[in-house]
């Protein structure tokens, strides 16, 4: 439960809030635009490595983050509650609305344009390039760009984490998606059925983690740690006859 008071142009958070173990005491200022079309089909894929955002558990409630927020991919999978700042642009905001979006993409800077006129994602600006359906939940289409208030929140997911096996022999590139709780992955370990110890994986890019072992013919287990320190272990995710290109859905979730 939270209570906040809008007074002039200032937002005061009166009560500290916690959602799914992700604490956020303040609302921060940024701006938001939109992309991807009315059905969000143009948001598929992206710099986090997710493929079909519908089947990967994210739907249309997604956003691409500017450099300062994207943090070289470490923010992939994180969730943010966004409110249009009606104190600044009452004509464009849909009052009384908010939306929780997941970071699934990177909004690249455009240094050919000034930060306040087209270069919305240039450092050091915090900016959310939201899917069009998500943007239109809080603001009118004609606005194009609106000032917003945002804060980190927990991610609510349906079903368990998903592991997609890509790469080749001696190079397992594993995409981890549909992650709940804090959403942002900080560490991953892998263990084959013929291994005695867990082995740390390294982030390749976005939500893709890599191992350089030969793991063919072994059933695979994974241990995932979030940025907030919470850890879950998913045993025997992939059977011994797994193949590159396959995805496996677990019953393990944060």
Coordinates of C-alpha atoms in Angstrom, one line a residue:
X1 CA 0.0 0.0 0.0
X2 CA 1.3 3.5 -0.8
X3 CA 0.2 7.0 -0.6
X4 CA 1.6 9.9 -2.5
X5 CA 0.6 13.6 -2.9
X6 CA 0.9 15.6 -6.0
X7 CA 1.6 19.2 -5.2
X8 CA 2.5 21.6 -8.0
X9 CA 5.2 19.9 -10.0
X10 CA 6.6 17.9 -7.1
X11 CA 5.8 14.3 -6.2
X12 CA 6.2 13.4 -2.5
X13 CA 6.2 9.7 -1.5
X14 CA 4.7 9.5 1.9
X15 CA 4.9 5.8 2.6
X16 CA 7.8 3.4 1.7
X17 CA 6.6 0.7 -0.6
X18 CA 7.8 -2.8 -1.5
X19 CA 6.6 -5.0 -4.4
X20 CA 7.7 -8.6 -4.6
X21 CA 10.8 -7.9 -2.6
X22 CA 12.0 -5.0 -4.8
X23 CA 12.1 -1.9 -2.6
X24 CA 11.5 1.5 -4.2
X25 CA 11.2 4.5 -1.9
X26 CA 11.0 7.3 -4.6
X27 CA 9.6 8.1 -8.0
X28 CA 12.1 9.3 -10.5
X29 CA 11.6 11.6 -13.5
X30 CA 12.2 10.7 -17.1
X31 CA 10.4 10.9 -20.5
X32 CA 8.7 8.3 -22.7
X33 CA 8.1 7.8 -26.4
X34 CA 6.8 4.8 -28.2
X35 CA 7.6 2.4 -31.1
X36 CA 6.7 -0.9 -32.6
X37 CA 3.2 -0.2 -34.1
X38 CA -0.3 -0.6 -32.6
X39 CA 0.2 -4.4 -32.2
X40 CA 3.7 -4.0 -30.9
X41 CA 5.0 -6.4 -33.6
X42 CA 7.9 -4.1 -34.2
X43 CA 9.2 -4.7 -30.6
X44 CA 10.1 -8.3 -31.2
X45 CA 13.7 -9.3 -30.7
X46 CA 15.9 -6.5 -29.5
X47 CA 19.1 -5.9 -27.6
X48 CA 18.2 -8.2 -24.7
X49 CA 18.0 -11.2 -27.0
X50 CA 14.4 -12.2 -26.4
X51 CA 12.7 -13.5 -29.5
X52 CA 8.9 -13.5 -29.6
X53 CA 7.9 -11.4 -26.7
X54 CA 4.4 -12.9 -26.6
X55 CA 5.7 -16.5 -26.1
X56 CA 8.6 -15.4 -23.9
X57 CA 6.2 -14.1 -21.3
X58 CA 6.4 -10.3 -21.8
X59 CA 3.5 -9.5 -24.2
X60 CA 3.2 -5.9 -25.2
X61 CA 4.0 -4.3 -21.8
X62 CA 7.6 -3.6 -22.7
X63 CA 10.1 -0.8 -23.2
X64 CA 13.5 -0.1 -24.7
X65 CA 15.8 1.7 -22.2
X66 CA 18.2 4.6 -22.8
X67 CA 22.0 4.0 -22.2
X68 CA 21.9 5.2 -18.6
X69 CA 19.1 2.8 -17.7
X70 CA 20.1 -0.2 -19.9
X71 CA 23.4 -0.6 -18.1
X72 CA 25.0 -2.7 -20.9
X73 CA 22.2 -5.2 -20.7
X74 CA 22.3 -5.8 -17.0
X75 CA 18.8 -4.2 -16.7
X76 CA 17.2 -6.7 -19.2
X77 CA 14.1 -8.3 -17.6
X78 CA 13.7 -5.6 -14.9
X79 CA 10.3 -4.1 -14.3
X80 CA 9.2 -0.5 -13.9
X81 CA 5.9 1.2 -13.0
X82 CA 5.4 4.2 -15.1
X83 CA 2.9 7.2 -14.6
X84 CA 2.5 10.1 -17.0
X85 CA 3.2 13.3 -15.2
X86 CA -0.1 15.1 -15.5
X87 CA 1.2 18.1 -13.6
X88 CA 3.4 19.0 -16.6
X89 CA 1.3 17.9 -19.6
X90 CA -2.3 17.5 -18.4
X91 CA -3.6 17.7 -22.0
X92 CA -1.7 14.5 -22.9
X93 CA -1.8 12.3 -19.9
X94 CA -4.5 9.8 -19.1
X95 CA -5.1 10.6 -15.5
X96 CA -5.4 7.8 -12.9
X97 CA -3.5 5.3 -15.0
X98 CA -0.2 3.5 -14.7
X99 CA 1.5 0.5 -16.2
X100 CA 4.3 -1.9 -15.4
X101 CA 6.7 -2.6 -18.3
X102 CA 9.6 -4.9 -18.7
X103 CA 13.0 -3.8 -20.1
X104 CA 13.4 -5.9 -23.3
X105 CA 15.4 -3.6 -25.6
X106 CA 17.9 -0.8 -25.9
X107 CA 17.1 2.7 -27.1
X108 CA 20.3 3.8 -28.8
X109 CA 21.5 7.4 -28.6
X110 CA 21.3 9.7 -31.6
X111 CA 24.1 12.2 -31.3
X112 CA 23.1 13.9 -34.5
X113 CA 20.1 15.4 -32.6
X114 CA 20.1 17.4 -29.4
X115 CA 19.1 15.7 -26.1
X116 CA 16.0 17.9 -25.8
X117 CA 14.9 17.6 -29.4
X118 CA 15.0 14.1 -30.9
X119 CA 18.1 12.7 -29.1
X120 CA 15.8 11.4 -26.3
X121 CA 18.0 8.4 -25.5
X122 CA 21.3 10.3 -25.5
X123 CA 23.3 10.1 -22.2
X124 CA 22.7 11.1 -19.5
X125 CA 18.9 11.1 -20.1
X126 CA 16.8 8.4 -18.5
X127 CA 14.3 7.5 -21.2
X128 CA 11.7 4.8 -21.9
X129 CA 10.8 4.0 -25.5
X130 CA 7.7 2.1 -24.8
X131 CA 5.7 -0.2 -27.0
X132 CA 2.8 1.7 -28.5
X133 CA 0.1 -0.2 -26.6
X134 CA 1.9 0.4 -23.3
X135 CA 2.4 4.1 -24.0
X136 CA -1.3 4.5 -24.9
X137 CA -2.2 3.1 -21.6
X138 CA -0.9 6.2 -19.9
X139 CA -0.9 8.9 -22.6
X140 CA -2.5 10.0 -25.8
X141 CA -1.0 8.8 -29.1
X142 CA -0.7 12.4 -30.4
X143 CA 1.6 13.4 -27.6
X144 CA 4.5 11.6 -29.1
X145 CA 6.7 12.2 -26.0
X146 CA 5.6 12.9 -22.4
X147 CA 7.3 13.4 -19.1
X148 CA 6.8 10.5 -16.7
X149 CA 7.5 9.3 -13.2
X150 CA 8.9 5.8 -12.8
X151 CA 10.2 3.4 -10.1
X152 CA 11.5 -0.1 -10.0
X153 CA 9.0 -2.8 -9.0
X154 CA 8.9 -6.6 -8.9
X155 CA 8.0 -8.6 -12.0
X156 CA 4.9 -10.8 -11.9
X157 CA 5.2 -13.7 -14.4
X158 CA 2.9 -16.5 -15.4
X159 CA 4.6 -19.9 -15.2
X160 CA 8.2 -20.7 -14.7
X161 CA 11.5 -19.5 -16.1
X162 CA 12.4 -20.4 -19.7
X163 CA 15.8 -21.6 -21.0
X164 CA 16.5 -21.5 -24.7
X165 CA 19.6 -23.4 -25.9
X166 CA 21.6 -21.7 -28.7
X167 CA 25.2 -21.9 -29.9
X168 CA 27.2 -25.0 -31.0
X169 CA 29.4 -27.6 -29.5
X170 CA 31.7 -26.2 -26.8
X171 CA 29.7 -23.0 -26.9
X172 CA 26.3 -23.1 -25.1
X173 CA 24.5 -19.7 -25.4
X174 CA 21.5 -19.8 -23.1
X175 CA 18.7 -17.3 -23.2
X176 CA 16.9 -17.0 -19.9
X177 CA 13.5 -15.4 -20.0
X178 CA 10.2 -15.1 -18.2
X179 CA 12.0 -14.3 -14.9
X180 CA 9.9 -13.0 -12.0
X181 CA 10.8 -11.3 -8.8
X182 CA 13.5 -8.6 -9.4
X183 CA 13.8 -9.7 -13.0
X184 CA 17.4 -8.6 -13.5
X185 CA 19.8 -11.5 -13.6
X186 CA 23.3 -10.9 -12.0
X187 CA 24.8 -14.5 -12.1
X188 CA 24.1 -17.9 -13.6
X189 CA 25.6 -21.3 -13.0
X190 CA 25.3 -24.5 -15.1
X191 CA 25.8 -28.1 -14.2
X192 CA 25.7 -31.1 -16.5
X193 CA 24.7 -34.5 -15.2
X194 CA 28.3 -35.7 -15.6
X195 CA 29.8 -32.7 -13.7
X196 CA 30.5 -32.8 -10.0
X197 CA 30.4 -29.0 -9.5
X198 CA 28.4 -26.0 -10.6
X199 CA 30.2 -23.9 -13.2
X200 CA 29.7 -20.1 -13.4
X201 CA 28.5 -18.8 -16.8
X202 CA 29.3 -15.4 -18.2
X203 CA 27.0 -12.9 -19.7
X204 CA 27.4 -12.8 -23.5
X205 CA 24.9 -10.1 -24.3
X206 CA 21.6 -9.0 -22.8
X207 CA 19.8 -12.0 -21.3
X208 CA 22.1 -14.5 -23.0
X209 CA 24.6 -16.4 -20.9
X210 CA 27.4 -18.6 -22.2
X211 CA 29.4 -21.8 -21.2
X212 CA 32.4 -23.0 -23.1
X213 CA 32.1 -26.6 -22.0
X214 CA 31.2 -29.6 -24.2
X215 CA 27.8 -30.5 -22.6
X216 CA 26.2 -32.6 -25.3
X217 CA 24.6 -35.8 -24.0
X218 CA 24.2 -34.4 -20.5
X219 CA 21.0 -33.3 -18.8
X220 CA 21.4 -29.7 -17.7
X221 CA 20.6 -27.8 -14.5
X222 CA 20.8 -24.1 -13.9
X223 CA 21.1 -21.8 -10.9
X224 CA 20.0 -18.2 -11.4
X225 CA 20.8 -15.3 -9.1
X226 CA 19.0 -11.9 -9.4
X227 CA 20.5 -8.5 -8.8
X228 CA 18.8 -8.5 -5.4
X229 CA 20.7 -11.6 -4.3
X230 CA 17.8 -14.1 -4.5
X231 CA 18.7 -17.4 -6.1
X232 CA 16.7 -20.3 -7.5
X233 CA 17.9 -23.7 -8.8
X234 CA 16.2 -25.4 -11.7
X235 CA 17.3 -29.0 -11.8
X236 CA 17.3 -31.2 -14.9
X237 CA 15.9 -28.4 -17.1
X238 CA 17.1 -30.0 -20.4
X239 CA 17.1 -33.8 -20.8
X240 CA 20.3 -35.5 -22.0
X241 CA 19.0 -35.5 -25.6
X242 CA 18.6 -31.7 -25.8
X243 CA 19.4 -30.0 -29.0
X244 CA 20.5 -26.4 -30.0
X245 CA 17.4 -24.3 -30.8
X246 CA 15.2 -26.0 -28.2
X247 CA 13.4 -24.1 -25.3
X248 CA 12.6 -25.6 -22.0
X249 CA 10.0 -24.2 -19.5
X250 CA 10.5 -25.0 -15.8
X251 CA 8.2 -24.9 -12.8
X252 CA 10.8 -22.8 -11.0
X253 CA 10.1 -19.1 -10.4
X254 CA 11.1 -16.2 -8.2

